[in-house]
Amino acid sequence: SSKVIKIPKMREIRLGRIDDVEVHYLEYRDVHDTEAFDADWAARNKLNSAFSRLDEGRGGKVSYFPFVHSFDMLIPRELYGRHPEYFPLIEGKRVGGYAQRCLSNPDVVRLAKERVEEWIGEHPETKIVSVSQNDTGKWCQCPECSSLDEAEGSPSASILNFVNKIAEEVGKRHPGVLIDTLAYQYSRKPPKSIKPRANVVIRLCTIECCFSHPLERCDSEQNVRFREDLAAWSKVAPNLYVWDYVTNFANYLMPFPNLYVLKPNIRLFIKNGVKGVFEEGNYSPGGNGEFAELRSYMLAKLLWDPDSDVDIVLDEFLTNYYGKSSRLIKEYVELMHEKVREENIHVSIYSPPASEYLSKDVITKADELFEEAENLAESAEVRARVKIARLPIQYVMIERDFASGEERARVIADFFAEAERAGVTHINEWTAMSDYRKKFT
């Protein structure tokens, strides 16, 4: 991790002839987790994340500007009063606020081209410019936009038509700059005939999927549809990236048994021609989400070498990070993953603590494993790491009332004391730990 480095001790180091060439599978490898932002850690683990603090001396990074959901920056919502025609027509009315834009409007296209040109001038280091939908629905249903979307079979048609116009202009002046847009939620399905220009990046998002089973084999309706969209985009997109999700955003501190799907999912992406992967985890200021450092380490290894042996990578981290407690932590990992695998339980990035895989018998067994792991820890530092790993079990015990009376009071006190010591700032993507704590005072 960025805080724990294991350097083997050797009396003598002899180097023979070195002839080692490694070639990446993915041109863009981004682990978007607080534990992965450290520049030295990212460089050691061969990431080129947009949000990491990588400079050229550490290998550089893929520079985005802005990063995503850029329609508000392209066409500011303050223009609604003077130019409501720039904004989406929904049920016969132009809608302002946080919404999409009317992408068939010539002035919207013109203003967007001008704004992108300004961004490139202001940020000459930028390799990829985001021209992407806002993080909402509310897309335009005016006759021009809707007729194109209906003819092409997807609302992605009006977006891609708009993006292509901007990309054409950028390509003339800045041949090394790419224009990025999303295939996300309502726009995930590709249009029938409109294809991305050569300098357009399509960033396909997995947000609706099940993450407890490999995308390629999962029988959930969400994963079946994602596979269809992935295959369709892979046939037409010259630059296909994936925006993947690797934590529970509604419950940062909740068991999220996805460690064994990371490899098959990344391999599926690569098999379908994906060139870059963004793995979104817990990016809160305090970090320390469920197995954040372990998951970041595994992702970094797999993004560089998707043929890595997952068990070797997992055991390497557990042994060096948890010491004598590692065997029990591994047993806990297997306990949680076997539950969702054997009972075919689907887990999303918003699954609640009441999810069936978090049954009382599983949580009780997990708590016993962590109690023993704490007792086995050979140092205060290792014990502190075990306590952080135990937070998700305590969180579920609290949320599901698996403890009562004095025992519940003790679990709550231990949970908040350890979370504070670890510097945890958020219980989920939108709630600070301090606000969550008010429920118990």
Coordinates of C-alpha atoms in Angstrom, one line a residue:
S1 CA 0.0 0.0 0.0
S2 CA 1.1 3.6 0.0
K3 CA 1.8 3.3 3.7
V4 CA 3.2 -0.2 3.9
I5 CA 6.2 -1.3 1.8
K6 CA 7.8 -4.7 2.1
I7 CA 11.4 -4.9 1.0
P8 CA 12.9 -8.4 1.3
K9 CA 16.2 -8.5 3.2
M10 CA 19.1 -10.0 1.4
R11 CA 22.8 -10.1 2.4
E12 CA 23.9 -10.1 -1.2
I13 CA 22.2 -9.1 -4.5
R14 CA 23.6 -10.5 -7.7
L15 CA 22.2 -9.4 -11.0
G16 CA 22.7 -11.4 -14.1
R17 CA 21.9 -10.2 -17.6
I18 CA 18.6 -8.4 -17.6
D19 CA 16.6 -8.7 -20.8
D20 CA 13.0 -8.0 -19.7
V21 CA 10.4 -6.3 -21.9
E22 CA 6.8 -5.8 -20.7
V23 CA 4.0 -4.4 -22.9
H24 CA 0.8 -3.2 -21.4
Y25 CA -2.6 -4.5 -22.5
L26 CA -4.3 -1.3 -21.6
E27 CA -3.1 2.2 -22.5
Y28 CA -5.1 3.8 -19.7
R29 CA -5.0 2.1 -16.2
D30 CA -6.8 4.1 -13.5
V31 CA -7.7 3.0 -9.9
H32 CA -9.8 5.8 -8.6
D33 CA -9.6 5.1 -4.9
T34 CA -8.1 7.3 -2.2
E35 CA -5.6 4.5 -1.4
A36 CA -4.3 4.7 -5.0
F37 CA -3.8 8.5 -5.4
D38 CA -0.2 8.5 -4.0
A39 CA 2.2 9.2 -6.8
D40 CA 4.9 6.8 -5.7
W41 CA 2.5 4.0 -5.1
A42 CA 0.8 4.5 -8.5
A43 CA 4.2 4.6 -10.3
R44 CA 5.4 1.4 -8.6
N45 CA 2.2 -0.3 -9.6
K46 CA 2.3 0.9 -13.2
L47 CA -0.8 3.0 -13.2
N48 CA -1.3 6.2 -15.2
S49 CA -4.4 7.4 -13.4
A50 CA -5.8 10.8 -14.3
F51 CA -6.3 11.7 -10.6
S52 CA -3.0 10.4 -9.2
R53 CA -0.2 12.9 -8.5
L54 CA 2.0 11.4 -11.2
D55 CA 4.5 13.7 -12.8
E56 CA 6.7 13.0 -15.8
G57 CA 9.5 11.8 -13.5
R58 CA 7.2 9.0 -12.4
G59 CA 6.1 8.1 -15.8
G60 CA 3.4 10.6 -16.4
K61 CA -0.4 10.1 -16.6
V62 CA -3.4 10.3 -18.9
S63 CA -4.6 13.9 -18.6
Y64 CA -8.3 14.5 -18.8
F65 CA -10.0 17.9 -18.7
P66 CA -12.7 18.1 -17.5
F67 CA -13.0 14.6 -16.2
V68 CA -16.7 13.8 -16.8
H69 CA -20.3 15.1 -16.8
S70 CA -19.2 18.2 -18.6
F71 CA -22.4 19.6 -20.2
D72 CA -22.9 22.2 -17.4
M73 CA -19.4 23.5 -18.1
L74 CA -19.9 23.5 -21.9
I75 CA -23.3 25.3 -21.8
P76 CA -23.7 26.9 -18.4
R77 CA -27.1 26.5 -16.8
E78 CA -27.1 30.3 -16.2
L79 CA -27.9 30.7 -19.9
Y80 CA -31.4 29.2 -19.4
G81 CA -33.0 32.6 -18.7
R82 CA -31.9 34.1 -22.0
H83 CA -31.7 30.9 -24.1
P84 CA -34.1 28.2 -23.0
E85 CA -33.8 26.7 -26.4
Y86 CA -30.3 25.5 -25.4
F87 CA -31.9 23.2 -22.9
P88 CA -33.9 19.9 -23.2
L89 CA -37.5 19.9 -24.3
I90 CA -39.3 17.5 -21.9
E91 CA -43.0 16.9 -22.1
G92 CA -43.4 20.1 -24.1
K93 CA -41.4 22.4 -21.9
R94 CA -37.8 23.5 -21.9
V95 CA -36.2 22.3 -18.7
G96 CA -33.3 24.2 -16.9
G97 CA -31.3 23.2 -13.8
Y98 CA -29.2 20.1 -13.8
A99 CA -30.3 18.5 -17.1
Q100 CA -28.9 17.6 -20.5
R101 CA -28.8 20.1 -23.4
C102 CA -30.6 20.3 -26.8
L103 CA -27.8 18.7 -28.8
S104 CA -29.4 19.4 -32.2
N105 CA -29.4 23.2 -31.6
P106 CA -26.7 24.8 -33.9
D107 CA -25.8 27.4 -31.3
V108 CA -25.2 24.7 -28.7
V109 CA -22.9 23.0 -31.1
R110 CA -21.1 26.2 -31.9
L111 CA -20.7 27.2 -28.2
A112 CA -19.5 23.8 -27.3
K113 CA -16.8 23.9 -30.0
E114 CA -15.6 27.2 -28.8
R115 CA -15.5 26.1 -25.2
V116 CA -13.6 22.9 -26.0
E117 CA -11.1 25.1 -27.9
E118 CA -10.7 27.3 -24.9
W119 CA -10.1 24.3 -22.6
I120 CA -7.4 22.9 -24.9
G121 CA -5.7 26.3 -24.9
E122 CA -5.9 26.6 -21.1
H123 CA -4.8 23.1 -20.4
P124 CA -2.2 22.2 -23.1
E125 CA -1.2 19.0 -21.2
T126 CA -4.6 17.6 -21.7
K127 CA -4.7 14.5 -23.9
I128 CA -8.5 13.8 -23.5
V129 CA -11.3 16.3 -23.4
S130 CA -14.6 15.2 -21.9
V131 CA -17.8 16.1 -23.8
S132 CA -20.2 14.0 -21.7
Q133 CA -23.7 14.0 -20.5
N134 CA -24.6 15.2 -17.0
D135 CA -25.1 12.7 -14.3
T136 CA -28.9 12.6 -14.7
G137 CA -31.6 11.6 -17.2
K138 CA -33.5 14.6 -18.6
W139 CA -32.4 14.3 -22.2
C140 CA -33.9 16.4 -25.0
Q141 CA -37.1 15.2 -26.7
C142 CA -37.5 18.0 -29.2
P143 CA -38.5 16.9 -32.7
E144 CA -34.9 17.1 -34.0
C145 CA -33.3 15.2 -31.2
S146 CA -36.0 12.6 -30.7
S147 CA -36.3 11.8 -34.4
L148 CA -32.6 11.0 -34.6
D149 CA -32.7 8.9 -31.4
E150 CA -35.8 7.0 -32.6
A151 CA -34.3 6.3 -36.0
E152 CA -31.1 5.1 -34.5
G153 CA -32.7 3.1 -31.7
S154 CA -31.0 4.9 -28.8
P155 CA -30.6 8.3 -27.2
S156 CA -26.9 7.8 -27.7
A157 CA -27.5 8.9 -31.3
S158 CA -28.0 12.6 -30.6
I159 CA -25.0 12.5 -28.1
L160 CA -22.6 10.9 -30.5
N161 CA -23.8 13.1 -33.5
F162 CA -23.0 16.1 -31.3
V163 CA -19.7 14.7 -30.1
N164 CA -18.6 13.8 -33.6
K165 CA -19.1 17.4 -34.8
I166 CA -16.9 18.7 -32.0
A167 CA -14.3 16.0 -32.6
E168 CA -14.1 16.8 -36.3
E169 CA -13.2 20.4 -35.5
V170 CA -10.7 19.4 -32.8
G171 CA -9.1 16.9 -35.1
K172 CA -8.2 19.7 -37.6
R173 CA -6.4 21.8 -35.0
H174 CA -5.2 19.3 -32.4
P175 CA -4.6 15.9 -34.0
G176 CA -3.2 14.5 -30.7
V177 CA -6.3 15.3 -28.6
L178 CA -9.1 12.8 -28.1
I179 CA -12.8 13.7 -27.3
D180 CA -14.3 11.5 -24.6
T181 CA -18.0 10.8 -24.1
L182 CA -20.0 8.3 -22.0
A183 CA -22.2 5.3 -22.9
Y184 CA -24.0 5.6 -19.6
Q185 CA -27.4 4.6 -18.3
Y186 CA -29.9 5.9 -20.9
S187 CA -27.2 6.3 -23.5
R188 CA -25.4 3.0 -23.0
K189 CA -26.8 1.2 -26.1
P190 CA -25.0 2.3 -29.3
P191 CA -26.9 3.9 -32.2
K192 CA -27.6 1.7 -35.3
S193 CA -25.5 3.5 -37.8
I194 CA -23.7 6.5 -36.3
K195 CA -20.1 5.6 -35.5
P196 CA -17.6 7.5 -33.4
R197 CA -14.9 9.4 -35.3
A198 CA -11.3 8.2 -35.0
N199 CA -10.5 10.7 -32.3
V200 CA -13.5 9.9 -30.1
V201 CA -13.3 7.8 -26.9
I202 CA -16.4 5.9 -25.9
R203 CA -16.4 5.3 -22.1
L204 CA -18.8 2.4 -21.4
C205 CA -20.2 2.2 -17.9
T206 CA -21.0 -0.8 -15.8
I207 CA -23.1 1.0 -13.2
E208 CA -26.2 -1.3 -13.4
C209 CA -24.4 -4.6 -13.3
C210 CA -24.0 -7.3 -10.7
F211 CA -20.5 -7.4 -9.3
S212 CA -20.5 -10.6 -7.3
H213 CA -20.2 -12.8 -10.4
P214 CA -18.1 -12.4 -13.5
L215 CA -19.8 -10.2 -16.1
E216 CA -19.3 -12.7 -18.8
R217 CA -21.0 -15.6 -17.0
C218 CA -23.6 -13.9 -14.7
D219 CA -27.2 -14.6 -15.5
S220 CA -28.6 -11.4 -14.2
E221 CA -30.6 -9.3 -16.7
Q222 CA -28.3 -6.3 -16.1
N223 CA -25.2 -8.3 -17.0
V224 CA -26.7 -9.9 -20.1
R225 CA -27.6 -6.4 -21.4
F226 CA -24.2 -5.1 -20.6
R227 CA -22.5 -7.9 -22.6
E228 CA -24.7 -7.0 -25.5
D229 CA -23.8 -3.3 -25.4
L230 CA -20.1 -4.1 -24.9
A231 CA -20.0 -6.4 -27.9
A232 CA -21.9 -3.8 -30.0
W233 CA -19.6 -0.9 -29.1
S234 CA -16.5 -3.0 -29.6
K235 CA -17.5 -3.4 -33.3
V236 CA -17.7 0.4 -34.0
A237 CA -15.6 2.3 -31.4
P238 CA -12.0 3.0 -32.4
N239 CA -11.2 3.9 -28.8
L240 CA -13.3 2.0 -26.3
Y241 CA -12.7 2.6 -22.6
V242 CA -14.7 1.2 -19.6
W243 CA -15.8 3.0 -16.5
D244 CA -16.1 0.2 -13.9
Y245 CA -17.3 0.2 -10.3
V246 CA -15.6 -1.6 -7.5
T247 CA -17.2 -0.7 -4.2
N248 CA -20.7 -0.1 -2.7
F249 CA -21.3 3.6 -3.1
A250 CA -24.3 3.6 -0.7
N251 CA -22.3 1.7 2.0
Y252 CA -18.6 2.3 1.7
L253 CA -18.1 0.2 4.9
M254 CA -20.0 -2.9 3.9
P255 CA -18.6 -6.3 2.6
F256 CA -18.4 -6.1 -1.2
P257 CA -17.4 -9.6 -2.4
N258 CA -16.0 -8.8 -5.8
L259 CA -12.3 -9.7 -5.5
Y260 CA -12.6 -12.8 -7.6
V261 CA -14.5 -11.1 -10.4
L262 CA -11.9 -8.4 -11.0
K263 CA -9.7 -10.6 -13.2
P264 CA -12.4 -12.1 -15.4
N265 CA -14.0 -8.7 -15.9
I266 CA -10.8 -7.0 -17.0
R267 CA -10.1 -9.9 -19.3
L268 CA -13.6 -9.6 -20.8
F269 CA -13.0 -5.9 -21.5
I270 CA -9.7 -6.6 -23.2
K271 CA -11.2 -9.4 -25.3
N272 CA -13.7 -6.9 -26.6
G273 CA -11.1 -4.4 -27.6
V274 CA -11.2 -2.1 -24.6
K275 CA -8.1 0.1 -24.4
G276 CA -8.5 1.8 -21.1
V277 CA -10.2 1.0 -17.8
F278 CA -11.2 3.4 -15.0
E279 CA -12.0 1.5 -11.7
E280 CA -14.1 3.8 -9.4
G281 CA -13.8 3.0 -5.8
N282 CA -14.1 5.0 -2.5
Y283 CA -12.5 8.3 -3.4
S284 CA -13.6 10.1 -0.2
P285 CA -10.9 12.2 1.5
G286 CA -10.5 9.7 4.4
G287 CA -10.5 6.6 2.2
N288 CA -10.3 3.3 4.2
G289 CA -13.3 1.8 2.5
E290 CA -13.9 -2.0 2.6
F291 CA -10.6 -3.7 1.7
A292 CA -9.6 -0.5 -0.1
E293 CA -5.9 -1.1 0.0
L294 CA -6.1 -4.8 -0.9
R295 CA -8.5 -4.1 -3.8
S296 CA -6.4 -1.2 -5.1
Y297 CA -3.3 -3.5 -5.1
M298 CA -5.1 -6.3 -6.9
L299 CA -6.6 -3.9 -9.5
A300 CA -3.2 -2.4 -10.3
K301 CA -1.6 -5.8 -10.8
L302 CA -4.5 -7.0 -13.0
L303 CA -4.7 -3.8 -15.1
W304 CA -1.1 -4.2 -16.0
D305 CA -1.1 -8.0 -16.4
P306 CA -4.6 -9.5 -16.6
D307 CA -3.0 -13.0 -16.7
S308 CA -1.8 -12.5 -13.1
D309 CA -2.7 -15.4 -10.7
V310 CA -5.3 -13.9 -8.4
D311 CA -4.6 -16.2 -5.5
I312 CA -0.9 -15.4 -5.6
V313 CA -1.6 -11.6 -5.7
L314 CA -4.2 -11.9 -2.9
D315 CA -1.9 -14.0 -0.7
E316 CA 1.0 -11.8 -1.3
F317 CA -0.9 -8.8 0.0
L318 CA -2.5 -10.5 2.9
T319 CA 0.7 -12.1 4.1
N320 CA 2.7 -8.9 4.0
Y321 CA 0.0 -6.6 5.2
Y322 CA -1.7 -8.7 8.0
G323 CA 1.2 -10.9 9.0
K324 CA 0.2 -13.7 11.4
S325 CA -3.5 -12.7 11.0
S326 CA -3.5 -13.2 7.3
R327 CA -4.8 -16.8 7.4
L328 CA -7.9 -15.6 9.2
I329 CA -8.4 -12.7 6.9
K330 CA -8.2 -15.1 4.0
E331 CA -10.7 -17.3 5.6
Y332 CA -13.1 -14.4 5.9
V333 CA -12.6 -13.4 2.3
E334 CA -13.5 -17.0 1.2
L335 CA -16.5 -17.0 3.6
M336 CA -18.0 -14.0 2.0
H337 CA -17.3 -14.9 -1.6
E338 CA -18.5 -18.5 -1.2
K339 CA -21.8 -17.2 0.1
V340 CA -22.6 -15.2 -3.0
R341 CA -21.1 -17.8 -5.4
E342 CA -22.9 -20.9 -4.0
E343 CA -26.3 -19.2 -3.6
N344 CA -26.0 -17.1 -6.8
I345 CA -26.7 -13.9 -4.9
H346 CA -26.4 -10.8 -7.1
V347 CA -24.7 -7.7 -5.6
S348 CA -24.9 -4.2 -7.0
I349 CA -23.1 -1.0 -6.1
Y350 CA -26.1 0.1 -4.1
S351 CA -27.0 -3.2 -2.3
P352 CA -28.3 -2.5 1.3
P353 CA -27.0 -4.0 4.5
A354 CA -30.2 -6.1 4.6
S355 CA -28.9 -8.1 1.5
E356 CA -29.3 -11.8 1.9
Y357 CA -25.6 -12.6 1.7
L358 CA -25.1 -10.7 5.0
S359 CA -27.0 -13.2 7.0
K360 CA -26.6 -13.4 10.8
D361 CA -24.7 -16.7 10.7
V362 CA -22.2 -15.3 8.1
I363 CA -21.7 -12.1 10.1
T364 CA -21.3 -13.9 13.4
K365 CA -18.7 -16.2 11.9
A366 CA -16.9 -13.3 10.3
D367 CA -16.8 -11.4 13.6
E368 CA -15.3 -14.5 15.3
L369 CA -12.6 -14.6 12.7
F370 CA -11.7 -11.0 13.2
E371 CA -11.7 -11.4 17.0
E372 CA -9.1 -14.2 16.6
A373 CA -7.2 -12.2 13.9
E374 CA -6.9 -9.2 16.3
N375 CA -5.6 -11.5 19.0
L376 CA -3.0 -13.0 16.7
A377 CA -1.7 -9.7 15.4
E378 CA 2.1 -9.4 16.1
S379 CA 2.2 -5.6 16.5
A380 CA 0.0 -2.6 17.2
E381 CA 0.4 -1.6 13.5
V382 CA -0.9 -4.9 12.2
R383 CA -3.7 -5.0 14.8
A384 CA -4.8 -1.5 13.6
R385 CA -5.0 -2.8 10.0
V386 CA -7.1 -5.8 11.2
K387 CA -9.4 -3.4 13.1
I388 CA -10.0 -1.4 9.9
A389 CA -10.8 -4.6 8.0
R390 CA -13.3 -5.4 10.7
L391 CA -15.3 -2.2 10.3
P392 CA -17.6 -3.6 7.6
I393 CA -18.7 -6.4 9.9
Q394 CA -19.4 -4.0 12.7
Y395 CA -21.3 -1.8 10.3
V396 CA -23.6 -4.6 9.3
M397 CA -24.1 -5.7 12.9
I398 CA -25.2 -2.1 13.7
E399 CA -27.4 -1.6 10.7
R400 CA -29.1 -5.0 11.1
D401 CA -29.4 -5.0 14.8
F402 CA -27.4 -8.3 15.1
A403 CA -26.3 -7.1 18.6
S404 CA -28.5 -5.8 21.4
G405 CA -28.2 -4.2 24.8
E406 CA -24.7 -3.7 26.1
E407 CA -23.2 -5.7 23.2
R408 CA -24.8 -3.3 20.7
A409 CA -23.5 -0.3 22.6
R410 CA -20.0 -1.8 22.7
V411 CA -20.0 -2.5 18.9
I412 CA -21.2 1.0 18.2
A413 CA -18.6 2.6 20.4
D414 CA -15.8 0.4 18.9
F415 CA -17.0 1.1 15.4
F416 CA -16.9 4.9 15.7
A417 CA -13.7 5.0 17.7
E418 CA -11.9 2.9 15.1
A419 CA -13.4 4.8 12.2
E420 CA -12.2 8.1 13.7
R421 CA -8.7 6.7 14.4
A422 CA -8.5 5.5 10.8
G423 CA -9.6 8.9 9.5
V424 CA -12.8 7.7 7.8
T425 CA -14.7 10.7 6.5
H426 CA -17.7 9.2 4.7
I427 CA -20.0 6.3 5.3
N428 CA -21.2 6.5 1.7
E429 CA -20.7 8.7 -1.4
W430 CA -23.0 11.5 -0.1
T431 CA -23.0 11.2 3.7
A432 CA -20.2 12.3 6.1
M433 CA -19.3 10.0 8.9
S434 CA -20.0 12.8 11.3
D435 CA -23.6 13.0 10.1
Y436 CA -24.1 9.3 10.2
R437 CA -22.8 9.3 13.8
K438 CA -25.7 11.7 14.8
K439 CA -28.1 8.8 14.4
F440 CA -26.6 7.2 17.5
T441 CA -26.4 10.2 19.8

